[in-house]
mmCIF file of C-alpha atoms in Angstrom:
data_model
loop_
_atom_site.group_PDB
_atom_site.id
_atom_site.type_symbol
_atom_site.label_atom_id
_atom_site.label_comp_id
_atom_site.label_asym_id
_atom_site.label_seq_id
_atom_site.Cartn_x
_atom_site.Cartn_y
_atom_site.Cartn_z
ATOM 1 C CA ALA A 1 -44.861 200.644 83.278
ATOM 2 C CA ARG A 2 -46.131 199.448 80.093
ATOM 3 C CA GLY A 3 -49.514 198.959 79.378
ATOM 4 C CA ARG A 4 -50.002 202.060 81.314
ATOM 5 C CA ASN A 5 -51.925 206.005 81.556
ATOM 6 C CA ILE A 6 -53.477 204.501 77.987
ATOM 7 C CA ARG A 7 -56.127 205.639 76.693
ATOM 8 C CA LEU A 8 -57.866 205.559 74.054
ATOM 9 C CA LYS A 9 -60.712 208.195 71.677
ATOM 10 C CA TYR A 10 -63.334 206.473 69.612
ATOM 11 C CA GLU A 11 -65.463 208.192 66.748
ATOM 12 C CA ILE A 12 -67.956 206.254 64.883
ATOM 13 C CA THR A 13 -69.993 207.384 62.114
ATOM 14 C CA LEU A 14 -73.597 205.699 62.208
ATOM 15 C CA PRO A 15 -77.057 205.534 59.668
ATOM 16 C CA SER A 16 -78.706 208.898 60.623
ATOM 17 C CA ASN A 17 -81.210 206.361 61.650
ATOM 18 C CA TYR A 18 -79.984 204.331 64.136
ATOM 19 C CA ASN A 19 -80.146 203.442 67.891
ATOM 20 C CA VAL A 20 -77.133 203.283 70.468
ATOM 21 C CA THR A 21 -76.464 200.939 72.988
ATOM 22 C CA ILE A 22 -73.268 201.827 75.269
ATOM 23 C CA ASN A 23 -72.496 199.629 78.082
ATOM 24 C CA SER A 24 -69.431 201.785 80.236
ATOM 25 C CA SER A 25 -67.911 201.845 83.140
ATOM 26 C CA SER A 26 -65.658 204.722 82.937
ATOM 27 C CA SER A 27 -66.299 207.216 79.951
ATOM 28 C CA ASP A 28 -67.317 209.930 77.966
ATOM 29 C CA GLN A 29 -70.589 210.159 75.425
ATOM 30 C CA VAL A 30 -71.190 212.572 72.811
ATOM 31 C CA ILE A 31 -73.721 211.722 70.672
ATOM 32 C CA ASN A 32 -75.066 214.445 67.444
ATOM 33 C CA ASN A 33 -78.076 214.181 64.382
ATOM 34 C CA LEU A 34 -78.838 210.445 65.240
ATOM 35 C CA ASN A 35 -82.822 209.177 64.677
ATOM 36 C CA GLY A 36 -82.920 206.957 66.827
ATOM 37 C CA ASN A 37 -83.508 206.056 70.206
ATOM 38 C CA ILE A 38 -80.294 206.316 73.653
ATOM 39 C CA GLN A 39 -79.581 204.206 75.517
ATOM 40 C CA VAL A 40 -76.436 204.437 78.054
ATOM 41 C CA GLN A 41 -75.228 202.442 81.576
ATOM 42 C CA THR A 42 -72.275 203.543 82.221
ATOM 43 C CA ALA A 43 -70.263 203.613 85.933
ATOM 44 C CA SER A 44 -68.704 207.410 85.352
ATOM 45 C CA GLY A 45 -69.015 210.178 82.942
ATOM 46 C CA ASP A 46 -69.981 212.701 81.010
ATOM 47 C CA GLY A 47 -72.722 212.638 78.042
ATOM 48 C CA ILE A 48 -73.989 214.906 75.309
ATOM 49 C CA PHE A 49 -76.503 214.748 73.322
ATOM 50 C CA ASN A 50 -77.209 216.681 70.877
ATOM 51 C CA ASN A 51 -79.808 216.787 67.593
ATOM 52 C CA ILE A 52 -81.426 213.560 68.902
ATOM 53 C CA GLU A 53 -84.807 212.447 67.531
ATOM 54 C CA GLY A 54 -85.838 209.688 69.703
ATOM 55 C CA ASN A 55 -86.163 208.767 73.528
ATOM 56 C CA ILE A 56 -82.743 209.002 75.929
ATOM 57 C CA THR A 57 -81.977 206.827 78.186
ATOM 58 C CA VAL A 58 -79.193 207.462 81.174
ATOM 59 C CA SER A 59 -78.045 205.394 84.641
ATOM 60 C CA THR A 60 -75.075 206.450 85.870
ATOM 61 C CA ALA A 61 -73.283 207.018 89.303
ATOM 62 C CA SER A 62 -70.874 210.279 88.272
ATOM 63 C CA GLY A 63 -71.111 212.103 85.241
ATOM 64 C CA ASP A 64 -73.007 215.588 83.384
ATOM 65 C CA ILE A 65 -75.576 215.108 81.712
ATOM 66 C CA ILE A 66 -76.194 217.710 78.858
ATOM 67 C CA THR A 67 -78.706 217.704 76.562
ATOM 68 C CA ASN A 68 -79.758 219.814 73.123
ATOM 69 C CA HIS A 69 -82.621 219.646 71.037
ATOM 70 C CA ILE A 70 -84.282 216.521 71.985
ATOM 71 C CA THR A 71 -87.846 215.633 69.938
ATOM 72 C CA GLY A 72 -88.595 211.968 72.249
ATOM 73 C CA ASN A 73 -88.677 211.473 76.149
ATOM 74 C CA ILE A 74 -85.510 211.696 78.574
ATOM 75 C CA VAL A 75 -84.821 209.177 81.357
ATOM 76 C CA VAL A 76 -81.846 210.569 83.493
ATOM 77 C CA THR A 77 -80.834 208.403 86.989
ATOM 78 C CA SER A 78 -77.426 209.852 89.032
ATOM 79 C CA ALA A 79 -76.363 209.471 91.631
ATOM 80 C CA SER A 80 -74.043 212.576 91.259
ATOM 81 C CA GLY A 81 -73.483 214.728 88.754
ATOM 82 C CA ASP A 82 -75.601 217.918 87.054
ATOM 83 C CA LEU A 83 -78.448 217.406 85.000
ATOM 84 C CA ILE A 84 -78.803 220.110 81.749
ATOM 85 C CA HIS A 85 -81.788 219.775 79.294
ATOM 86 C CA THR A 86 -82.560 222.425 76.763
ATOM 87 C CA GLU A 87 -85.454 222.798 74.372
ATOM 88 C CA THR A 88 -87.098 218.476 74.484
ATOM 89 C CA LYS A 89 -89.700 217.690 72.790
ATOM 90 C CA GLY A 90 -90.379 215.371 74.798
ATOM 91 C CA LYS A 91 -91.631 214.511 78.412
ATOM 92 C CA VAL A 92 -88.210 215.078 81.252
ATOM 93 C CA SER A 93 -87.731 212.589 83.771
ATOM 94 C CA VAL A 94 -83.758 213.121 86.389
ATOM 95 C CA THR A 95 -83.834 211.850 89.584
ATOM 96 C CA THR A 96 -80.449 212.322 91.079
ATOM 97 C CA ALA A 97 -78.838 212.083 94.735
ATOM 98 C CA ASN A 98 -76.769 214.525 94.368
ATOM 99 C CA GLY A 99 -76.391 217.396 91.144
ATOM 100 C CA ASP A 100 -77.537 219.871 90.273
ATOM 101 C CA VAL A 101 -80.809 220.082 87.382
ATOM 102 C CA SER A 102 -81.924 222.023 84.785
ATOM 103 C CA VAL A 103 -84.609 221.518 81.979
ATOM 104 C CA LYS A 104 -84.879 224.753 79.598
ATOM 105 C CA ASN A 105 -88.749 224.545 77.220
ATOM 106 C CA PRO A 106 -89.696 221.285 77.354
ATOM 107 C CA GLU A 107 -92.675 220.925 75.603
ATOM 108 C CA GLY A 108 -93.491 217.687 77.364
ATOM 109 C CA SER A 109 -94.726 217.219 81.401
ATOM 110 C CA THR A 110 -90.924 217.512 83.709
ATOM 111 C CA SER A 111 -90.687 215.613 87.000
ATOM 112 C CA VAL A 112 -87.603 216.128 88.904
ATOM 113 C CA SER A 113 -86.182 214.635 91.983
ATOM 114 C CA THR A 114 -82.699 215.711 93.630
ATOM 115 C CA THR A 115 -81.627 215.223 97.037
ATOM 116 C CA SER A 116 -79.377 217.844 97.703
ATOM 117 C CA GLY A 117 -79.151 219.976 94.156
ATOM 118 C CA ASP A 118 -80.673 223.330 93.306
ATOM 119 C CA ILE A 119 -83.923 223.617 90.499
ATOM 120 C CA ILE A 120 -83.846 225.775 87.954
ATOM 121 C CA PHE A 121 -86.414 225.072 84.954
ATOM 122 C CA THR A 122 -87.694 227.672 82.767
ATOM 123 C CA CYS A 123 -90.080 228.262 80.193
ATOM 124 C CA THR A 124 -90.412 231.270 77.228
ATOM 125 C CA GLU A 125 -92.289 229.498 75.036
ATOM 126 C CA THR A 126 -95.491 227.129 76.754
ATOM 127 C CA ASN A 127 -96.212 225.495 80.343
ATOM 128 C CA PRO A 128 -96.517 221.432 80.462
ATOM 129 C CA GLY A 129 -96.420 221.306 83.900
ATOM 130 C CA ALA A 130 -93.577 219.862 85.852
ATOM 131 C CA SER A 131 -93.194 218.415 89.439
ATOM 132 C CA LEU A 132 -90.143 219.668 90.906
ATOM 133 C CA ASN A 133 -88.620 218.322 93.920
ATOM 134 C CA SER A 134 -85.058 218.973 96.556
ATOM 135 C CA LEU A 135 -85.111 217.618 99.352
ATOM 136 C CA SER A 136 -81.873 220.307 100.433
ATOM 137 C CA GLY A 137 -81.625 223.199 97.216
ATOM 138 C CA ASN A 138 -83.448 225.892 95.766
ATOM 139 C CA ILE A 139 -86.287 225.701 92.983
ATOM 140 C CA ASP A 140 -86.548 229.139 90.174
ATOM 141 C CA LEU A 141 -88.542 229.248 88.278
ATOM 142 C CA ILE A 142 -88.355 230.941 85.440
ATOM 143 C CA LEU A 143 -91.510 232.264 83.094
ATOM 144 C CA ALA A 144 -91.696 234.425 80.275
ATOM 145 C CA ASP A 145 -94.273 236.917 80.598
ATOM 146 C CA ASN A 146 -96.723 235.643 78.810
ATOM 147 C CA ILE A 147 -96.852 232.061 80.413
ATOM 148 C CA SER A 148 -99.657 231.000 82.281
ATOM 149 C CA ALA A 149 -99.429 228.665 85.509
ATOM 150 C CA THR A 150 -101.138 227.613 88.721
ATOM 151 C CA VAL A 151 -97.742 226.992 90.924
ATOM 152 C CA PHE A 152 -97.295 225.181 94.177
ATOM 153 C CA ILE A 153 -95.042 225.245 96.870
ATOM 154 C CA SER A 154 -95.097 222.954 99.912
ATOM 155 C CA ASP A 155 -96.020 225.359 103.038
ATOM 156 C CA SER A 156 -92.798 224.863 104.720
ATOM 157 C CA ASN A 157 -90.544 226.384 102.274
ATOM 158 C CA ILE A 158 -90.415 230.600 102.317
ATOM 159 C CA MET A 159 -90.985 231.800 98.308
ATOM 160 C CA LYS A 160 -89.253 235.412 97.182
ATOM 161 C CA ASN A 161 -89.119 237.078 93.756
ATOM 162 C CA VAL A 162 -92.685 236.487 93.311
ATOM 163 C CA SER A 163 -93.508 238.294 90.362
ATOM 164 C CA SER A 164 -97.727 238.369 89.518
ATOM 165 C CA ASP A 165 -100.580 239.696 89.708
ATOM 166 C CA ASP A 166 -102.252 237.441 92.386
ATOM 167 C CA LYS A 167 -99.339 236.570 93.952
ATOM 168 C CA ASP A 168 -99.874 236.093 97.994
ATOM 169 C CA TYR A 169 -96.462 235.087 100.350
ATOM 170 C CA ARG A 170 -98.783 232.993 102.611
ATOM 171 C CA SER A 171 -100.056 231.040 99.993
ATOM 172 C CA PRO A 172 -99.177 227.785 99.077
ATOM 173 C CA GLU A 173 -100.399 228.441 95.907
ATOM 174 C CA VAL A 174 -99.948 231.834 93.400
ATOM 175 C CA LYS A 175 -101.863 231.732 89.815
ATOM 176 C CA ILE A 176 -99.809 233.107 86.988
ATOM 177 C CA ASN A 177 -101.166 234.750 84.233
ATOM 178 C CA GLY A 178 -104.119 233.808 85.423
ATOM 179 C CA GLY A 179 -103.151 230.298 85.843
ATOM 180 C CA GLY A 180 -102.774 227.186 83.511
ATOM 181 C CA ASN A 181 -100.501 224.033 83.895
ATOM 182 C CA LYS A 182 -99.352 222.447 87.427
ATOM 183 C CA ILE A 183 -96.110 223.245 88.333
ATOM 184 C CA TYR A 184 -95.634 221.621 92.010
ATOM 185 C CA CYS A 185 -91.838 223.270 93.917
ATOM 186 C CA ASN A 186 -91.712 221.022 97.024
ATOM 187 C CA THR A 187 -87.896 220.865 98.503
ATOM 188 C CA LYS A 188 -87.380 220.964 102.523
ATOM 189 C CA SER A 189 -85.329 223.157 103.607
ATOM 190 C CA GLY A 190 -84.461 225.404 100.494
ATOM 191 C CA GLU A 191 -85.996 228.241 98.827
ATOM 192 C CA VAL A 192 -88.500 228.941 95.681
ATOM 193 C CA SER A 193 -88.714 231.660 93.694
ATOM 194 C CA ILE A 194 -90.456 232.330 90.635
ATOM 195 C CA ASN A 195 -89.043 235.263 88.604
ATOM 196 C CA GLY A 196 -89.636 236.428 84.776
ATOM 197 C CA ASP A 197 -87.462 235.387 82.209
#
């Protein structure tokens, strides 16, 4: 029948300094090399954002979100879908009902809250501090050997693979390299791991 199975793809070239607002019921977005704030509201679809100087705000019911080399704050609210953030010079805030979240080398504090899904938090350069919360997923901290941190672990969790001179498996607080910015790890039915990079 006419009008069915039509797919449209738009490629838009913008000035390098531009604010972008996208409202969509179902589409993927790929935005590269932009100086400006980005706001996306969509029911479904993946979002990929590379080399952005500005704040990114995404609200989606489903779809994966990938960000890389962002100078600005990132706020993502999602019902389902994985979220991968790499090299962010700003704060990262993620709220998702279902999906794994990976945050690598943020320069600002990080807040992650997921109902079901694993969280991976990697610091190889600095530790800006974090609050990592998952109801039924695991939390993995990957810290380079030179990273200092004070890690607080909710009492109901089993801690494994702790690589620290100060490790105490019975303590909900672990000081890495003498302690540093605080990383809070809370999960009801998952495990917390601290590993070297």
